[in-house]
Every structure is written in C-alpha cells, then in structure tokens.
Tab-separated table of C-alpha atoms in Angstrom:
chain	number	residue	atom	x	y	z
M	77	UNK	CA	22.106	38.220	38.532
M	78	UNK	CA	20.148	36.331	40.612
M	79	UNK	CA	19.673	33.335	38.048
M	80	UNK	CA	19.752	30.142	39.423
M	81	UNK	CA	20.300	31.507	42.900
M	82	UNK	CA	18.964	29.595	45.665
M	83	UNK	CA	17.578	31.947	47.219
M	84	UNK	CA	15.214	29.591	49.778
M	85	UNK	CA	15.799	28.506	53.174
M	86	UNK	CA	15.465	29.359	56.538
M	87	UNK	CA	17.970	28.630	58.568
M	88	UNK	CA	17.604	31.657	61.947
M	89	UNK	CA	14.841	30.386	64.986
M	90	UNK	CA	12.105	33.429	64.661
M	91	UNK	CA	9.833	33.308	67.724
M	92	UNK	CA	6.781	32.030	66.074
M	93	UNK	CA	4.625	34.545	67.105
M	94	UNK	CA	6.832	37.727	65.473
M	95	UNK	CA	6.101	38.086	61.679
M	96	UNK	CA	8.494	40.308	59.882
M	97	UNK	CA	7.857	42.901	56.803
M	98	UNK	CA	10.477	44.262	54.991
M	99	UNK	CA	9.779	47.919	52.810
M	100	UNK	CA	10.561	50.981	52.215
M	101	UNK	CA	8.564	52.839	54.300
M	102	UNK	CA	10.981	55.154	55.534
M	103	UNK	CA	9.344	58.005	55.190
M	104	UNK	CA	7.546	59.248	58.013
M	105	UNK	CA	3.567	59.606	57.563
M	106	UNK	CA	4.293	56.119	55.369
M	107	UNK	CA	5.974	53.870	58.594
M	108	UNK	CA	3.484	55.537	60.530
M	109	UNK	CA	0.961	54.428	58.779
M	110	UNK	CA	2.393	51.020	57.636
M	111	UNK	CA	2.700	50.043	61.501
M	112	UNK	CA	-0.743	51.306	62.403
M	113	UNK	CA	-2.388	49.151	60.032
M	114	UNK	CA	0.995	45.965	60.862
M	115	UNK	CA	-0.574	47.050	63.883
M	116	UNK	CA	-4.206	46.081	63.056
M	117	UNK	CA	-3.565	43.139	61.388
M	118	UNK	CA	-1.638	41.591	64.151
M	119	UNK	CA	-4.222	42.413	66.555
M	120	UNK	CA	-6.497	40.382	64.259
M	121	UNK	CA	-4.394	37.513	63.687
M	122	UNK	CA	-3.246	36.990	67.095
M	123	UNK	CA	0.764	37.768	66.512
M	124	UNK	CA	3.266	40.413	66.184
M	125	UNK	CA	4.151	42.176	63.378
M	126	UNK	CA	7.358	44.170	62.861
M	127	UNK	CA	8.157	46.824	60.453
M	128	UNK	CA	11.890	46.786	59.086
M	129	UNK	CA	12.209	49.944	56.481
M	130	UNK	CA	15.094	50.350	54.432
M	131	UNK	CA	14.944	53.136	51.230
M	132	UNK	CA	14.325	52.053	47.984
M	133	UNK	CA	17.408	51.959	46.299
M	134	UNK	CA	18.167	48.805	49.056
M	135	UNK	CA	15.174	46.615	49.614
M	136	UNK	CA	16.380	44.134	46.524
M	137	UNK	CA	19.755	44.284	47.264
M	138	UNK	CA	19.223	43.604	51.034
M	139	UNK	CA	16.277	40.545	50.020
M	140	UNK	CA	19.478	39.323	47.747
M	141	UNK	CA	21.937	39.276	50.777
M	142	UNK	CA	18.796	37.949	53.150
M	143	UNK	CA	18.535	35.326	50.755
M	144	UNK	CA	22.442	33.762	50.277
M	145	UNK	CA	21.916	34.177	54.044
M	146	UNK	CA	19.185	32.201	54.963
M	147	UNK	CA	17.342	35.235	56.667
M	148	UNK	CA	14.889	36.447	54.869
M	149	UNK	CA	11.942	38.674	56.556
M	150	UNK	CA	8.113	36.771	56.906
M	151	UNK	CA	7.557	39.496	53.842
M	152	UNK	CA	8.646	41.953	51.360
M	153	UNK	CA	6.842	44.386	49.978
M	154	UNK	CA	8.741	44.948	46.413
M	155	UNK	CA	8.427	48.757	43.951
M	156	UNK	CA	6.709	45.809	41.311
M	157	UNK	CA	9.275	46.470	38.440
M	158	UNK	CA	11.533	44.505	40.414
M	159	UNK	CA	9.373	41.641	42.078
M	160	UNK	CA	9.811	39.900	38.215
M	161	UNK	CA	14.242	39.642	38.786
M	162	UNK	CA	13.549	37.475	42.554
M	163	UNK	CA	10.903	35.500	41.881
M	164	UNK	CA	12.177	34.605	38.352
M	165	UNK	CA	14.515	33.254	40.779
M	166	UNK	CA	12.149	30.975	42.168
M	167	UNK	CA	12.424	32.865	45.761
M	168	UNK	CA	8.241	34.303	45.999
M	169	UNK	CA	5.087	32.018	46.704
M	170	UNK	CA	2.383	32.067	44.901
M	171	UNK	CA	-0.264	34.096	46.652
M	172	UNK	CA	-2.945	31.966	45.661
M	173	UNK	CA	-1.775	29.294	46.931
M	174	UNK	CA	-1.463	30.532	50.656
M	175	UNK	CA	-5.882	30.768	50.041
M	176	UNK	CA	-6.033	35.109	48.247
M	177	UNK	CA	-7.822	35.736	45.744
M	178	UNK	CA	-7.762	38.383	43.119
M	179	UNK	CA	-11.298	38.352	42.485
M	180	UNK	CA	-12.109	42.327	43.135
M	181	UNK	CA	-9.308	43.117	41.489
M	182	UNK	CA	-8.851	44.292	38.033
M	183	UNK	CA	-7.216	42.116	35.347
M	184	UNK	CA	-4.051	45.258	34.943
M	185	UNK	CA	-3.480	45.203	39.185
M	186	UNK	CA	-3.807	41.182	38.984
M	187	UNK	CA	-0.442	41.198	36.028
M	188	UNK	CA	0.995	44.708	37.969
M	189	UNK	CA	1.670	41.638	40.580
M	190	UNK	CA	2.063	38.900	38.833
M	191	UNK	CA	5.253	37.283	37.092
M	192	UNK	CA	4.368	34.719	33.968
M	193	UNK	CA	0.584	34.120	35.004
M	194	UNK	CA	1.830	33.968	38.312
M	195	UNK	CA	0.392	36.232	40.918
M	196	UNK	CA	3.168	36.651	44.024
M	197	UNK	CA	3.068	40.142	44.286
M	198	UNK	CA	-1.191	41.286	46.986
M	199	UNK	CA	-0.876	45.333	45.852
M	200	UNK	CA	-2.520	48.096	48.376
M	201	UNK	CA	-2.380	51.188	45.991
M	202	UNK	CA	-1.458	51.272	42.956
M	203	UNK	CA	-0.585	55.081	41.778
M	204	UNK	CA	-0.333	56.469	37.877
M	205	UNK	CA	0.644	59.445	36.645
M	206	UNK	CA	-1.397	62.779	35.787
M	207	UNK	CA	-1.561	66.180	34.393
M	208	UNK	CA	-1.191	68.119	36.842
M	209	UNK	CA	-1.646	72.265	37.059
M	210	UNK	CA	-2.246	75.774	38.319
M	211	UNK	CA	-6.183	76.847	37.994
M	212	UNK	CA	-5.725	79.920	38.613
M	213	UNK	CA	-1.665	80.471	35.949
M	214	UNK	CA	-4.553	78.975	33.522
M	215	UNK	CA	-7.101	80.729	34.297
M	216	UNK	CA	-5.967	84.118	33.799
M	217	UNK	CA	-4.178	83.230	30.067
M	218	UNK	CA	-7.349	81.981	28.933
M	219	UNK	CA	-6.298	78.496	28.475
M	220	UNK	CA	-8.480	75.437	28.640
M	221	UNK	CA	-7.137	72.301	29.729
M	222	UNK	CA	-5.238	70.371	27.258
M	223	UNK	CA	-6.055	66.823	26.013
M	224	UNK	CA	-4.395	66.377	23.102
M	225	UNK	CA	-1.377	67.275	22.508
M	226	UNK	CA	-1.144	68.959	20.214
M	227	UNK	CA	-3.673	71.591	22.156
M	228	UNK	CA	-0.543	70.870	25.608
M	229	UNK	CA	2.082	71.808	23.022
M	230	UNK	CA	0.432	75.570	22.058
M	231	UNK	CA	-0.939	75.420	25.585
M	232	UNK	CA	2.980	74.491	27.436
M	233	UNK	CA	4.647	76.867	24.743
M	234	UNK	CA	1.594	80.283	26.044
M	235	UNK	CA	1.880	79.802	29.250
M	236	UNK	CA	5.656	79.198	29.097
M	237	UNK	CA	6.915	83.515	30.108
M	238	UNK	CA	9.462	84.425	31.826
M	239	UNK	CA	10.632	82.142	34.105
M	240	UNK	CA	8.138	80.006	34.019
M	241	UNK	CA	8.073	76.710	31.588
M	242	UNK	CA	4.223	75.965	30.634
M	243	UNK	CA	4.695	72.634	31.554
M	244	UNK	CA	7.489	70.458	33.640
M	245	UNK	CA	7.974	66.709	33.581
M	246	UNK	CA	11.455	64.271	33.992
M	247	UNK	CA	12.661	63.379	31.504
M	248	UNK	CA	16.084	62.005	34.145
M	249	UNK	CA	18.273	59.547	33.704
M	250	UNK	CA	17.258	56.826	36.208
M	251	UNK	CA	13.691	55.333	36.416
M	252	UNK	CA	11.501	58.661	36.987
M	253	UNK	CA	11.781	59.237	33.939
M	254	UNK	CA	10.911	56.033	32.095
M	255	UNK	CA	7.943	55.739	33.996
M	256	UNK	CA	7.354	59.654	32.453
M	257	UNK	CA	8.019	58.223	29.021
M	258	UNK	CA	5.333	55.560	28.948
M	259	UNK	CA	2.211	57.659	28.674
M	260	UNK	CA	3.307	58.965	25.953
M	261	UNK	CA	4.718	55.917	24.132
M	262	UNK	CA	1.637	53.507	25.654
M	263	UNK	CA	-0.825	56.700	24.288
M	264	UNK	CA	0.935	56.288	20.513
M	265	UNK	CA	0.441	52.550	20.167
M	266	UNK	CA	4.357	52.330	20.552
M	267	UNK	CA	5.507	49.097	22.418
M	268	UNK	CA	8.618	48.497	25.203
M	269	UNK	CA	9.934	45.160	23.110
M	270	UNK	CA	10.352	47.611	20.111
M	271	UNK	CA	12.318	50.829	21.406
M	272	UNK	CA	13.629	51.987	17.819
M	273	UNK	CA	9.578	51.660	16.235
M	274	UNK	CA	8.434	54.610	15.179
M	275	UNK	CA	5.631	55.146	17.282
M	276	UNK	CA	7.889	55.881	20.381
M	277	UNK	CA	10.119	57.618	18.003
M	278	UNK	CA	6.969	59.805	17.786
M	279	UNK	CA	6.712	59.908	21.421
M	280	UNK	CA	10.382	60.970	21.781
M	281	UNK	CA	9.763	63.214	19.199
M	282	UNK	CA	7.045	65.101	20.832
M	283	UNK	CA	9.310	65.417	23.805
M	284	UNK	CA	11.984	67.090	21.500
M	285	UNK	CA	9.156	69.239	20.305
M	286	UNK	CA	8.068	70.823	23.791
M	287	UNK	CA	11.709	71.437	24.969
M	288	UNK	CA	12.510	73.257	20.994
M	289	UNK	CA	9.592	75.562	21.801
M	290	UNK	CA	11.546	76.803	25.232
M	291	UNK	CA	7.761	75.163	26.807
M	292	UNK	CA	10.130	72.576	28.856
M	293	UNK	CA	12.952	73.886	31.194
M	294	UNK	CA	17.244	72.488	29.363
M	295	UNK	CA	17.106	70.976	32.979
M	296	UNK	CA	14.248	68.143	32.130
M	297	UNK	CA	16.878	65.414	31.477
M	298	UNK	CA	18.363	65.769	34.910
M	299	UNK	CA	15.588	66.826	36.897
M	300	UNK	CA	13.544	63.561	39.626
M	301	UNK	CA	9.593	63.935	39.865
M	302	UNK	CA	10.073	65.421	43.096
M	303	UNK	CA	12.315	68.281	41.148
M	304	UNK	CA	9.279	68.880	38.792
M	305	UNK	CA	6.571	68.773	41.918
M	306	UNK	CA	9.117	71.837	43.707
M	307	UNK	CA	8.985	73.982	40.334
M	308	UNK	CA	5.512	73.759	40.034
M	309	UNK	CA	4.764	75.137	43.370
M	310	UNK	CA	7.065	77.471	43.422
M	311	UNK	CA	5.451	78.861	40.137
M	312	UNK	CA	8.104	78.327	37.450
M	313	UNK	CA	5.800	75.143	36.021
M	314	UNK	CA	1.867	75.947	34.936
M	315	UNK	CA	1.674	72.597	34.227
M	316	UNK	CA	3.250	69.516	35.227
M	317	UNK	CA	3.200	65.685	34.650
M	318	UNK	CA	3.745	64.046	38.177
M	319	UNK	CA	2.104	61.452	40.737
M	320	UNK	CA	-0.694	61.034	43.481
M	321	UNK	CA	2.105	60.911	45.417
M	322	UNK	CA	2.875	64.527	45.569
M	323	UNK	CA	-0.594	64.948	47.130
M	324	UNK	CA	0.301	65.394	50.549
M	325	UNK	CA	3.413	68.610	49.980
M	326	UNK	CA	1.116	70.432	46.754
M	327	UNK	CA	-2.034	70.993	50.094
M	328	UNK	CA	0.750	73.021	51.976
M	329	UNK	CA	0.916	75.380	50.334
M	330	UNK	CA	-2.982	76.603	50.669
M	331	UNK	CA	-2.554	79.186	48.094
M	332	UNK	CA	-2.045	77.036	45.615
M	333	UNK	CA	-5.036	76.043	42.631
M	334	UNK	CA	-4.475	73.010	41.417
M	335	UNK	CA	-5.881	70.569	39.202
M	336	UNK	CA	-5.518	67.623	37.569
M	337	UNK	CA	-6.543	65.527	34.893
M	338	UNK	CA	-5.272	62.801	32.334
M	339	UNK	CA	-2.015	62.600	30.322
M	340	UNK	CA	-3.393	64.723	27.146
M	341	UNK	CA	-3.126	61.848	23.893
M	342	UNK	CA	-2.381	61.685	20.169
M	343	UNK	CA	-5.733	62.183	18.148
M	344	UNK	CA	-8.967	63.416	20.168
M	345	UNK	CA	-11.044	59.786	21.560
M	346	UNK	CA	-7.438	57.736	22.541
M	347	UNK	CA	-6.950	56.408	25.833
M	348	UNK	CA	-4.772	57.161	27.804
M	349	UNK	CA	-2.643	54.282	28.457
M	350	UNK	CA	-0.089	55.453	31.969
M	351	UNK	CA	2.126	53.619	34.227
M	352	UNK	CA	1.238	52.170	36.415
M	353	UNK	CA	2.762	52.007	39.585
M	354	UNK	CA	3.599	51.051	43.288
M	355	UNK	CA	4.902	48.215	45.284
M	356	UNK	CA	3.621	44.779	45.833
M	357	UNK	CA	3.403	41.990	49.156
M	358	UNK	CA	4.800	38.977	48.821
M	359	UNK	CA	6.281	35.620	50.778
M	360	UNK	CA	9.225	34.752	49.654
M	361	UNK	CA	10.291	31.496	49.960
M	362	UNK	CA	12.180	29.953	53.010
M	363	UNK	CA	10.756	27.095	53.085
M	364	UNK	CA	8.842	27.121	56.363
M	365	UNK	CA	5.240	25.807	54.832
M	366	UNK	CA	3.929	27.148	58.413
M	367	UNK	CA	4.891	30.493	58.413
M	368	UNK	CA	4.542	31.352	54.486
M	369	UNK	CA	0.761	30.555	55.583
M	370	UNK	CA	0.445	32.330	58.630
M	371	UNK	CA	2.334	35.831	55.593
M	372	UNK	CA	-0.387	35.399	53.555
M	373	UNK	CA	-3.326	35.716	56.355
M	374	UNK	CA	-0.687	39.002	57.151
M	375	UNK	CA	-0.442	40.416	53.285
M	376	UNK	CA	-4.305	39.476	52.901
M	377	UNK	CA	-5.156	41.365	55.609
M	378	UNK	CA	-2.854	44.044	54.766
M	379	UNK	CA	-4.601	44.075	51.431
M	380	UNK	CA	-7.607	43.587	52.131
M	381	UNK	CA	-10.185	45.771	51.098
M	382	UNK	CA	-10.445	48.132	54.827
M	383	UNK	CA	-6.786	48.535	55.389
M	384	UNK	CA	-6.374	49.713	51.192
M	385	UNK	CA	-9.007	51.638	51.565
M	386	UNK	CA	-7.693	53.026	55.055
M	387	UNK	CA	-3.731	53.392	53.396
M	388	UNK	CA	-5.377	54.949	49.893
M	389	UNK	CA	-6.439	57.512	52.382
M	390	UNK	CA	-3.952	58.020	53.633
M	391	UNK	CA	-1.765	58.266	50.940
M	392	UNK	CA	-2.839	59.001	48.177
M	393	UNK	CA	-3.033	56.256	46.071
M	394	UNK	CA	-5.385	54.574	44.848
M	395	UNK	CA	-6.546	51.285	46.110
M	396	UNK	CA	-6.026	48.578	43.876
M	397	UNK	CA	-9.808	46.156	45.170
M	398	UNK	CA	-12.324	47.459	43.086
M	399	UNK	CA	-14.997	47.901	45.580
M	400	UNK	CA	-12.849	49.859	47.786
M	401	UNK	CA	-11.641	51.949	44.651
M	402	UNK	CA	-15.484	52.980	43.977
M	403	UNK	CA	-15.833	54.293	47.808
M	404	UNK	CA	-12.075	56.521	47.539
M	405	UNK	CA	-13.550	57.852	44.568
M	406	UNK	CA	-16.942	58.903	46.499
M	407	UNK	CA	-14.429	60.745	48.963
M	408	UNK	CA	-11.839	62.160	47.304
M	409	UNK	CA	-13.706	63.386	43.712
M	410	UNK	CA	-10.724	65.799	43.178
M	411	UNK	CA	-8.214	63.293	42.097
M	412	UNK	CA	-12.022	61.376	39.870
M	413	UNK	CA	-9.168	61.396	37.101
M	414	UNK	CA	-6.656	59.482	38.594
M	415	UNK	CA	-8.735	57.055	39.224
M	416	UNK	CA	-9.874	57.027	35.149
M	417	UNK	CA	-5.756	57.199	34.589
M	418	UNK	CA	-5.693	54.102	36.454
M	419	UNK	CA	-8.741	52.106	35.041
M	420	UNK	CA	-6.368	51.865	31.604
M	421	UNK	CA	-2.495	51.712	32.941
M	422	UNK	CA	-0.490	48.896	32.647
M	423	UNK	CA	1.731	47.500	34.524
M	424	UNK	CA	5.444	47.851	32.889
M	425	UNK	CA	6.994	44.142	33.596
M	426	UNK	CA	3.565	42.846	32.083
M	427	UNK	CA	5.531	41.792	29.148
M	428	UNK	CA	9.331	41.600	29.830
M	429	UNK	CA	9.359	40.220	33.107
M	430	UNK	CA	12.515	40.911	35.022
M	431	UNK	CA	14.132	41.844	31.466
M	432	UNK	CA	12.252	44.862	31.639
M	433	UNK	CA	15.222	46.644	33.813
M	434	UNK	CA	17.675	46.255	30.393
M	435	UNK	CA	14.993	48.000	28.311
M	436	UNK	CA	14.496	51.285	31.290
M	437	UNK	CA	18.337	51.979	31.021
M	438	UNK	CA	18.284	51.414	27.319
M	439	UNK	CA	16.264	54.445	27.487
M	440	UNK	CA	16.905	56.753	30.241
M	441	UNK	CA	20.558	56.698	28.110
M	442	UNK	CA	18.279	57.358	24.728
M	443	UNK	CA	16.508	61.077	26.544
M	444	UNK	CA	19.620	62.443	27.342
M	445	UNK	CA	21.060	62.010	23.581
M	446	UNK	CA	17.539	63.008	22.266
M	447	UNK	CA	17.289	65.208	24.485
M	448	UNK	CA	20.673	67.214	24.316
M	449	UNK	CA	21.015	67.231	20.534
M	450	UNK	CA	20.891	63.562	18.438
M	451	UNK	CA	17.505	62.479	16.392
M	452	UNK	CA	15.378	60.451	18.033
M	453	UNK	CA	15.701	57.537	15.901
M	454	UNK	CA	19.379	57.373	15.995
M	455	UNK	CA	18.465	57.326	19.826
M	456	UNK	CA	16.233	54.648	20.075
M	457	UNK	CA	18.292	52.487	17.894
M	458	UNK	CA	21.257	52.539	19.886
M	459	UNK	CA	18.635	51.954	22.646
M	460	UNK	CA	16.506	48.816	21.247
M	461	UNK	CA	19.981	47.748	19.971
M	462	UNK	CA	21.484	47.427	24.308
M	463	UNK	CA	17.677	46.428	25.637
M	464	UNK	CA	18.437	43.809	23.495
M	465	UNK	CA	22.087	43.243	23.973
M	466	UNK	CA	20.876	43.624	28.463
M	467	UNK	CA	17.712	41.032	27.426
M	468	UNK	CA	19.652	38.808	26.058
M	469	UNK	CA	18.731	35.348	27.168
M	470	UNK	CA	15.733	36.896	30.074
M	471	UNK	CA	13.028	34.676	30.027
M	472	UNK	CA	9.823	36.248	29.241
C-alpha cells in the first residue's frame, strides 16, 4: 500500500518548543502514565511534549494520511508489527544516527525495533504471552502446573467440568489469534516462512486436539484476548493463555488467586519461545533535521532506564532495558516467569519484515478453517499459498 510513497517533508509551521507524540494510549490509565512521563521528559529537555492518542487500529492509517499531507508528528508510537511497513517506505529515521544506543538492550528486543538491520523503533517495555492459572481450581483438582504439551492436555481435560473449560485461548480471525499461536508454532520448531511445514501442522493439530477433548470452548474461534480474560475471571476457564496487560484487570477481583508460568512446550527441556509484543517509539522523516534531533532526545528520555521502569511497573510489562528488567524482577517477583518468557521471545517481523501482515491474515483464515472441521494440513496449505501470493515482491 505504501511502497514507493514519499513519506518525507514537513509543510506545516510548528511551534519551536512544542513536540507531538502520536500513540494509541486511549485507555485512561495508559494516557495518564504517558502524559506524566512526557511532562517529566519535557521538563528535563526544556520543551513541551503533547500527546495525541488514537485507537491502535488507526495509528498506521492516520500516520499515512499525515505523511501525504506533510503534517507528521515528531514521534509516532507504532505497534512493532506495523513499524516495518512504514520503515520500508522510507518514512523513519535510524535512531542510532540520532544518538540512541542499544548497548543495554537484548538482541531480540533490538530486532523487535529494527527493519533490515536498521534500528528505527525504541521499545520502553515489551510483553509476551504466558500461562495463567487459577490456583484454587488446580489445587482442588490435584493438578500440577503443566510444563509440556502432554501435561497441558491432560490437565485441561481433567479441569474441564460443567460450564468450566480447562483452558481458554484466542484463535479468532485477528492478530490476537496469530499472536497466541506463535508460541506453539515456534516452540515446536515451526516457521512463518513455511506455514505448511510439518511442525506448524503439528502445532495446529495440537490446538485441534484440545478442542476435540472438549477442553476448549467452540467459541475459541471468535474470542479476542480480552474475551479470554473475561472467561478466566468469571471462573469459566481454569487456565488461559494471555499477557501481562490483563494483570491490572485480574487484580480487581480480590477473590481470584492466580499464578503465572511459561507456556508449555512439546517436549521436556525445550525452549518456550513466545512472541514479543508491544510498541516502539519512532522518529518520522519530516525533513526538519533540527526537530528530528530533538525528537531523538525525547525518545531517548522516554525509553531511558528510569522511565522504562516506571512505565513497566505501572503497566505490568517487562522493561526493554536489561538493567531495568533486573530491578523489575525484584519488584514484581510474581511475574518472574514472564521475564523468563521474554528472554527467549521473538519478534513476529524479524524474518519477514513488512511481509508479516500477509502471513498473519493467512494464518487467521487457517485457524477458522481447521478449528471448524478442515484438516490442519489442508488449511495451512492454503495459508501458505495465500501468504506467498500476498508477499510476492515484498522485500524481507
């Protein structure tokens, strides 16, 4: 959609001391946390930083419209899976040229904010998925927290009683479902470059086995991750696959005693490889080098160790900076398993870059087909054809 589009240029007159950050912090809590961080960084740098929040699904389209009218904000916070699309069109500045360092950032998180080896996006915090479980339900049933696929299948089957399912996850026709499938695909040795490979088929067959056991609700194909959390909180699921963004909501139900563990793996000793999620702060290529340099200083402040820790403790995410993450582990030991999961996590766009959206759409269609009756092999075969067609001509 944006290939070959000129995304540079700054036509509007701007207040020299006012800088704008466009993000998706429409939630009241996140908007307030961001506003407070921007106020602190603005005071430190001697500028005013204004926040412009739009729904997450609209960030990319709004940024493209603003680029075409040469009215881009100074900083855009993209979902990391969308950033490569904007970077591919030449719309972003290499943050290293603006003085940002990646020295204390794990390689996987640097890749998370990079496209074709260039560092365009600084993450303040990252997230991934984990296995959440209801301690009371597992204890009453005498079920240990599962660590392997076989253990998870047995536990989910035993914990399924009446209206309660053993496990809840999202396999809906949206990015939520793809995000939740990647730990099963990657931990099993599958790869997004070959969706019809045997390891990917095995992972989808595993999901089908849980459905066939009755351990998953048939509504799984329609659920978002928020729906999954609602089911878990209502006592309709003993375990769920979800992320740390649900913790604040979980903690509102004082009677719910929940725990967290790494997502089970196919065989004992295998690495649990989940997806890195979250957003990255980028500096658009506006053509105004002086403003771009100051925007880089703002990103460096917002993504600095101190601000990362504050943001992560508020949002229950994991700091991207390894030193901040070490402090975070001490402050929230109950989420230690999440930090371990992040350490082995991967960026969805690391291999395919701007080609990821085509793969995601193909997988979404495959889930709907396979979980409603079609064989995993046939569904993923069609998905591979769709992905290849959608990525034709895409640079990776």
